[in-house]
Tab-separated table of C-alpha atoms in Angstrom:
chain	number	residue	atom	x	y	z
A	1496	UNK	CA	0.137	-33.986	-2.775
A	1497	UNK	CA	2.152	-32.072	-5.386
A	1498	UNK	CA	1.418	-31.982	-9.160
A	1499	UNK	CA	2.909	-29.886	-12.152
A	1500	UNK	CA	0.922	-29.250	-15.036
A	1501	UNK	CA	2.424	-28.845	-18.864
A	1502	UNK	CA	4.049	-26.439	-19.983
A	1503	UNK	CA	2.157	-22.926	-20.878
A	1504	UNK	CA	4.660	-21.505	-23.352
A	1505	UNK	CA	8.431	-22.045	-23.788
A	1506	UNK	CA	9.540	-19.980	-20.535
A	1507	UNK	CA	6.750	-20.349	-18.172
A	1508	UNK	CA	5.062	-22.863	-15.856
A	1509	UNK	CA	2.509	-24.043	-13.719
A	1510	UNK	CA	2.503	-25.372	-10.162
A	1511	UNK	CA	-0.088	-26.679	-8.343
A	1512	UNK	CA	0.342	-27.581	-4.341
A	1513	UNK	CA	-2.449	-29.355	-2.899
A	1514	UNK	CA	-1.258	-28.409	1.336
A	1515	UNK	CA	-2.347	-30.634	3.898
A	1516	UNK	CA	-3.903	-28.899	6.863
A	1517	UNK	CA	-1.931	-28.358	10.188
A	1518	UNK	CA	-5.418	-28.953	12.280
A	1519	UNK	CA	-7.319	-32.500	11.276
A	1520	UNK	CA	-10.282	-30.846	12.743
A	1521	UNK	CA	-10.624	-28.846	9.288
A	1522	UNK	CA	-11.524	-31.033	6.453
A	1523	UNK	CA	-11.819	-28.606	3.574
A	1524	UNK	CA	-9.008	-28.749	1.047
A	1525	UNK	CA	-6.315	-26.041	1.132
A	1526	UNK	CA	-5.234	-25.489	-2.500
A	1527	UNK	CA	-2.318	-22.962	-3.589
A	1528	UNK	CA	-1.599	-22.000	-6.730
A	1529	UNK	CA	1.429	-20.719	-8.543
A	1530	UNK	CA	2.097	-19.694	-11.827
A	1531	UNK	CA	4.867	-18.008	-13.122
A	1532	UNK	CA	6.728	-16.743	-16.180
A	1533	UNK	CA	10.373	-16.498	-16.010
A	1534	UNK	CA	12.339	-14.473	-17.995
A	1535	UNK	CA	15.876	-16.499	-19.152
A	1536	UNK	CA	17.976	-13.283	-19.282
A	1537	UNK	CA	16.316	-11.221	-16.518
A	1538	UNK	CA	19.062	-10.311	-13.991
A	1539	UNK	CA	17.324	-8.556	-10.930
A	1540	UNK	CA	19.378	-5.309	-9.458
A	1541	UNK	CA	18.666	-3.123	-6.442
A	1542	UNK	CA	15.813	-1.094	-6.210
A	1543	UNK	CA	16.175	2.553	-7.436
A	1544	UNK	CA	17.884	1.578	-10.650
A	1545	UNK	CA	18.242	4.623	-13.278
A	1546	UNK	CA	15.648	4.069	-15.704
A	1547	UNK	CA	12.646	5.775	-16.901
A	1548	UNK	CA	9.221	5.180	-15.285
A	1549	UNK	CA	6.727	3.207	-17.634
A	1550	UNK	CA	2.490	3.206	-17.413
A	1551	UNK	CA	2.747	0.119	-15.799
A	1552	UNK	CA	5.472	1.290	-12.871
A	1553	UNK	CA	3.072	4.431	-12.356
A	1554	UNK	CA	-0.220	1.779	-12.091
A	1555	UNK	CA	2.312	0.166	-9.070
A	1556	UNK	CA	2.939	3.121	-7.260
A	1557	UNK	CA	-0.537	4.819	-7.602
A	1558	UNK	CA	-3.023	4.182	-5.096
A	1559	UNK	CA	-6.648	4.363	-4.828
A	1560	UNK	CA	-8.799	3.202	-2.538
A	1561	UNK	CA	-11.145	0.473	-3.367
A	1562	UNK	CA	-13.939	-0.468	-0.482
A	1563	UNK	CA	-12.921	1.719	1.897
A	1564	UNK	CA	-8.723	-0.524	1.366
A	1565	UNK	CA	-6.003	1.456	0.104
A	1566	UNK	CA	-4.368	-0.500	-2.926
A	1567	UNK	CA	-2.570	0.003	-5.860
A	1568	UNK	CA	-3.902	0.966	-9.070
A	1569	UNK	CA	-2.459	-2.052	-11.011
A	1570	UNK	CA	-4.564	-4.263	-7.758
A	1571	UNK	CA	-7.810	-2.458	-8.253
A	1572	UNK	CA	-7.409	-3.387	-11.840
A	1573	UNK	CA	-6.758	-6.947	-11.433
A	1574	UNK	CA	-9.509	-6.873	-8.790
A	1575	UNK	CA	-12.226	-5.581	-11.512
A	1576	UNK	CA	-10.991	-8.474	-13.773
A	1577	UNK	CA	-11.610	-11.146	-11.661
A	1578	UNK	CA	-14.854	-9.857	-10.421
A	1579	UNK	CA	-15.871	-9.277	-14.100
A	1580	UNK	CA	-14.749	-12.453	-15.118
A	1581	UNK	CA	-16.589	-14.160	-12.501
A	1582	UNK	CA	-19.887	-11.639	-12.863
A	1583	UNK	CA	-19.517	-13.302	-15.997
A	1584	UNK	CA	-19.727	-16.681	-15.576
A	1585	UNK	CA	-23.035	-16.062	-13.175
A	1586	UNK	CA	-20.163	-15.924	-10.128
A	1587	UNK	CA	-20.842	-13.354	-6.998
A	1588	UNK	CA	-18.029	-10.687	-6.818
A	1589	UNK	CA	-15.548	-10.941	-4.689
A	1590	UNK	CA	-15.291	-8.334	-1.690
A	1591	UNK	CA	-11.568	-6.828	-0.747
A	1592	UNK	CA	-10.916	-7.389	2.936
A	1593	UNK	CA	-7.911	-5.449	4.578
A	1594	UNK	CA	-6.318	-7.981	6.609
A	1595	UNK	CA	-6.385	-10.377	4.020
A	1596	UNK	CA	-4.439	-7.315	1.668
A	1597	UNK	CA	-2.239	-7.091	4.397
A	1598	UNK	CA	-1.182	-10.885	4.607
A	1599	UNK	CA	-1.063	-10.094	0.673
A	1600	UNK	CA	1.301	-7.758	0.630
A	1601	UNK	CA	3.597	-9.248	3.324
A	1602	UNK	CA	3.814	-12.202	0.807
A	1603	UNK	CA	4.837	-10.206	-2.105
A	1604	UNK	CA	7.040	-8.160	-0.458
A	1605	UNK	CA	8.947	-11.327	0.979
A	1606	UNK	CA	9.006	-12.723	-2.922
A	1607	UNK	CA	10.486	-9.378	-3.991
A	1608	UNK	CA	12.910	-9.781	-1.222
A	1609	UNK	CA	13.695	-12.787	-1.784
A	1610	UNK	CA	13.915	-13.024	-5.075
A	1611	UNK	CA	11.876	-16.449	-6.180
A	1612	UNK	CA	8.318	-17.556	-5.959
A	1613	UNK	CA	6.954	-19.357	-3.042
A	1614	UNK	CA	4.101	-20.508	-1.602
A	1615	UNK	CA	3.113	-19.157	1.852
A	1616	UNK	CA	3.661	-22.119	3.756
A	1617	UNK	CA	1.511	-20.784	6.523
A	1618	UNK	CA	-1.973	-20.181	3.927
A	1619	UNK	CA	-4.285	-20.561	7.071
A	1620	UNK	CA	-2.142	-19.255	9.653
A	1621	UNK	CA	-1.860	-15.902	7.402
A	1622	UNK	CA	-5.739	-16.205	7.016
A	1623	UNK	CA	-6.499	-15.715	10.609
A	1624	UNK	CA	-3.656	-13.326	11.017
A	1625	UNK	CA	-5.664	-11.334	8.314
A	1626	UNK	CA	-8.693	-12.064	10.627
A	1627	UNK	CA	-10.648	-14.371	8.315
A	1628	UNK	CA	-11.819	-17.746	8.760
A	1629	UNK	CA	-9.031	-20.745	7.806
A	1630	UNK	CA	-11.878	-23.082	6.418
A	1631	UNK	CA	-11.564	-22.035	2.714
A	1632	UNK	CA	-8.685	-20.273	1.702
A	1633	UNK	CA	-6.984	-19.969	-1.595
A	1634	UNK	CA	-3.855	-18.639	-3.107
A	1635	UNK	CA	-2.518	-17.854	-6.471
A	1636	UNK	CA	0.887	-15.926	-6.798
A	1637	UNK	CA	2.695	-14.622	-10.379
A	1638	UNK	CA	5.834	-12.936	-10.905
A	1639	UNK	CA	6.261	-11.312	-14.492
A	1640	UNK	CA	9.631	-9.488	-15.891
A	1641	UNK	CA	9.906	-7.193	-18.846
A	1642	UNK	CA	9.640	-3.991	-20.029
A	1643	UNK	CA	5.964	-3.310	-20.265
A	1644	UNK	CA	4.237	-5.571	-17.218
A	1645	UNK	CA	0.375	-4.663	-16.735
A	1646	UNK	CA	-2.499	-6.038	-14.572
A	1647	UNK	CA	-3.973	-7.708	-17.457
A	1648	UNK	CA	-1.084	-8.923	-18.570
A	1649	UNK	CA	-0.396	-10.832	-15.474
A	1650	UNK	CA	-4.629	-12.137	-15.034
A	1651	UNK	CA	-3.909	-13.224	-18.703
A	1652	UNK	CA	-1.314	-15.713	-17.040
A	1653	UNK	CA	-4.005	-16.541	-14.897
A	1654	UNK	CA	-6.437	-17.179	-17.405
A	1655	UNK	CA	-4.191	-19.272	-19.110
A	1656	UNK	CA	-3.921	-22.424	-17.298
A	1657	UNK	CA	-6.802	-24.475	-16.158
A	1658	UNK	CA	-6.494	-24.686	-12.639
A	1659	UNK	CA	-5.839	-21.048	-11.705
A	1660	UNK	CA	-9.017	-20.467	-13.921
A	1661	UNK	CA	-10.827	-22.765	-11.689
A	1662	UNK	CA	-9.635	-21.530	-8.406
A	1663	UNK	CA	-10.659	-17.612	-9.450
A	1664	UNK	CA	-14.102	-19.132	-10.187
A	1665	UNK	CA	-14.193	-21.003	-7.550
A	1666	UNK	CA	-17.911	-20.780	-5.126
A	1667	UNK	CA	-15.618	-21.274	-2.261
A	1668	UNK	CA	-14.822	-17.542	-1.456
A	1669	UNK	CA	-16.507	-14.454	-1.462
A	1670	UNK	CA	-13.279	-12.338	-0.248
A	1671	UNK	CA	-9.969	-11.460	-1.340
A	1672	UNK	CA	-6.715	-9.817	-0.971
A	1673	UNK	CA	-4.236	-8.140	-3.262
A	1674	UNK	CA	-0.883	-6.718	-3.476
A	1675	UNK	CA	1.754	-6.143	-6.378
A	1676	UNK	CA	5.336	-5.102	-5.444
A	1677	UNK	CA	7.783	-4.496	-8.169
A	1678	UNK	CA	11.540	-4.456	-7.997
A	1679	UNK	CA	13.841	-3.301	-10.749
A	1680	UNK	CA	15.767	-5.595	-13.416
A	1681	UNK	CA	18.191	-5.048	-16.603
A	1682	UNK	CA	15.462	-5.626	-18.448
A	1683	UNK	CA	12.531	-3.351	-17.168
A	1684	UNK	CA	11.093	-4.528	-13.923
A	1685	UNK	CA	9.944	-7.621	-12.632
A	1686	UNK	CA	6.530	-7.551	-10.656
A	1687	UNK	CA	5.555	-10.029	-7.484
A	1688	UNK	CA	1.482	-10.246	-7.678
A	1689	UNK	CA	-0.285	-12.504	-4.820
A	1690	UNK	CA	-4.560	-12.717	-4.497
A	1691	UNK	CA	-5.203	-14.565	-1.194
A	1692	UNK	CA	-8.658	-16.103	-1.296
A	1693	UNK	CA	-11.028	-16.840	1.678
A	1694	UNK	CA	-14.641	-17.339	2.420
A	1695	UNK	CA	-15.598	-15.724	5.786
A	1696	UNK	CA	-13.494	-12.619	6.947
């Protein structure tokens, strides 16, 4: 089943794909989510463009290492959102699980290299690649172009439309996965951000 929701603002948009399972023996829903905001002048070039580095480009490249997984500082910082947002709404946190950062950051990376947003066809498949249970399993994906791009800019996104709301307070998970790969544009930098959801890993 495939739905689109309204529009957010005047350049952005929100898709919702409801996948059907490739095994019958798993009944549980497999929902991914995409949002994205699109810039209508953004022209990507190749990587390594001249241009000076902002806050947000060093928050990319910097890493730190967040339960014992190496991630970038603008991923630890979306990571404390959505565990504070959940924390919030009486929600457990959600625990960062490597493999499931890995099959994160494979995704991005194949967005950035391709050049559009997708949705991982494969959602359980890259699950138990990551070594985590394909029962529940989530996705939401974001790409975001301009000249100052931040973590909360791009969870703001999130937070703006219903369903993705829904799915990062969702009871179904209790891990996660991050990654946010950036490529260079005429207009600052356009940033690929997946969060791959699961319950068991």
């Amino acid at each position: 089943m495939f739905a689109r929701s309204g529009s957010l603002s005047p350049a952005s948009h929100a898709t919702i794909d409801r996948m059907p399972t490739t095994n019958p023996r798993i009944n549980a829903a497999r929902i991914a989510v995409v949002i994205a905001f699109l810039s209508l002048f953004s022209v990507v070039v190749p990587v390594g463009s001249s241009g000076r580095a902002t806050h947000a480009d060093a928050a990319v490249v910097r890493t730190v290492v967040v339960q014992g997984v190496r991630i970038r500082a603008i991923d630890a910082s979306m990571i404390t959102m959505i565990n504070n947002y959940r924390a919030a709404h009486g929600l457990r946190r959600l625990r960062i699980d490597a493999g499931l950062t890995s099959q994160a950051r494979r995704w991005s990376i194949h967005m950035a290299t391709i050049r559009a947003l997708r949705h991982d066809p494969y959602l359980t498949a890259s699950a138990r690649r990551g070594g985590c249970s394909a029962s529940r399993v989530g996705e939401i994906i974001a790409n975001r172009s301009g000249g100052s791009v931040s973590s909360r800019s791009i969870f703001a996104m999130y937070l703006s439309s219903r369903q993705h709301r829904a799915l990062i307070l969702s009871r179904s998970f209790r891990f996660l996965g991050i990654s946010t790969v950036d490529t260079a544009t005429r207009g600052g930098r356009s940033y690929w951000d997946v969060v791959k959801f699961a319950y068991a890993c």
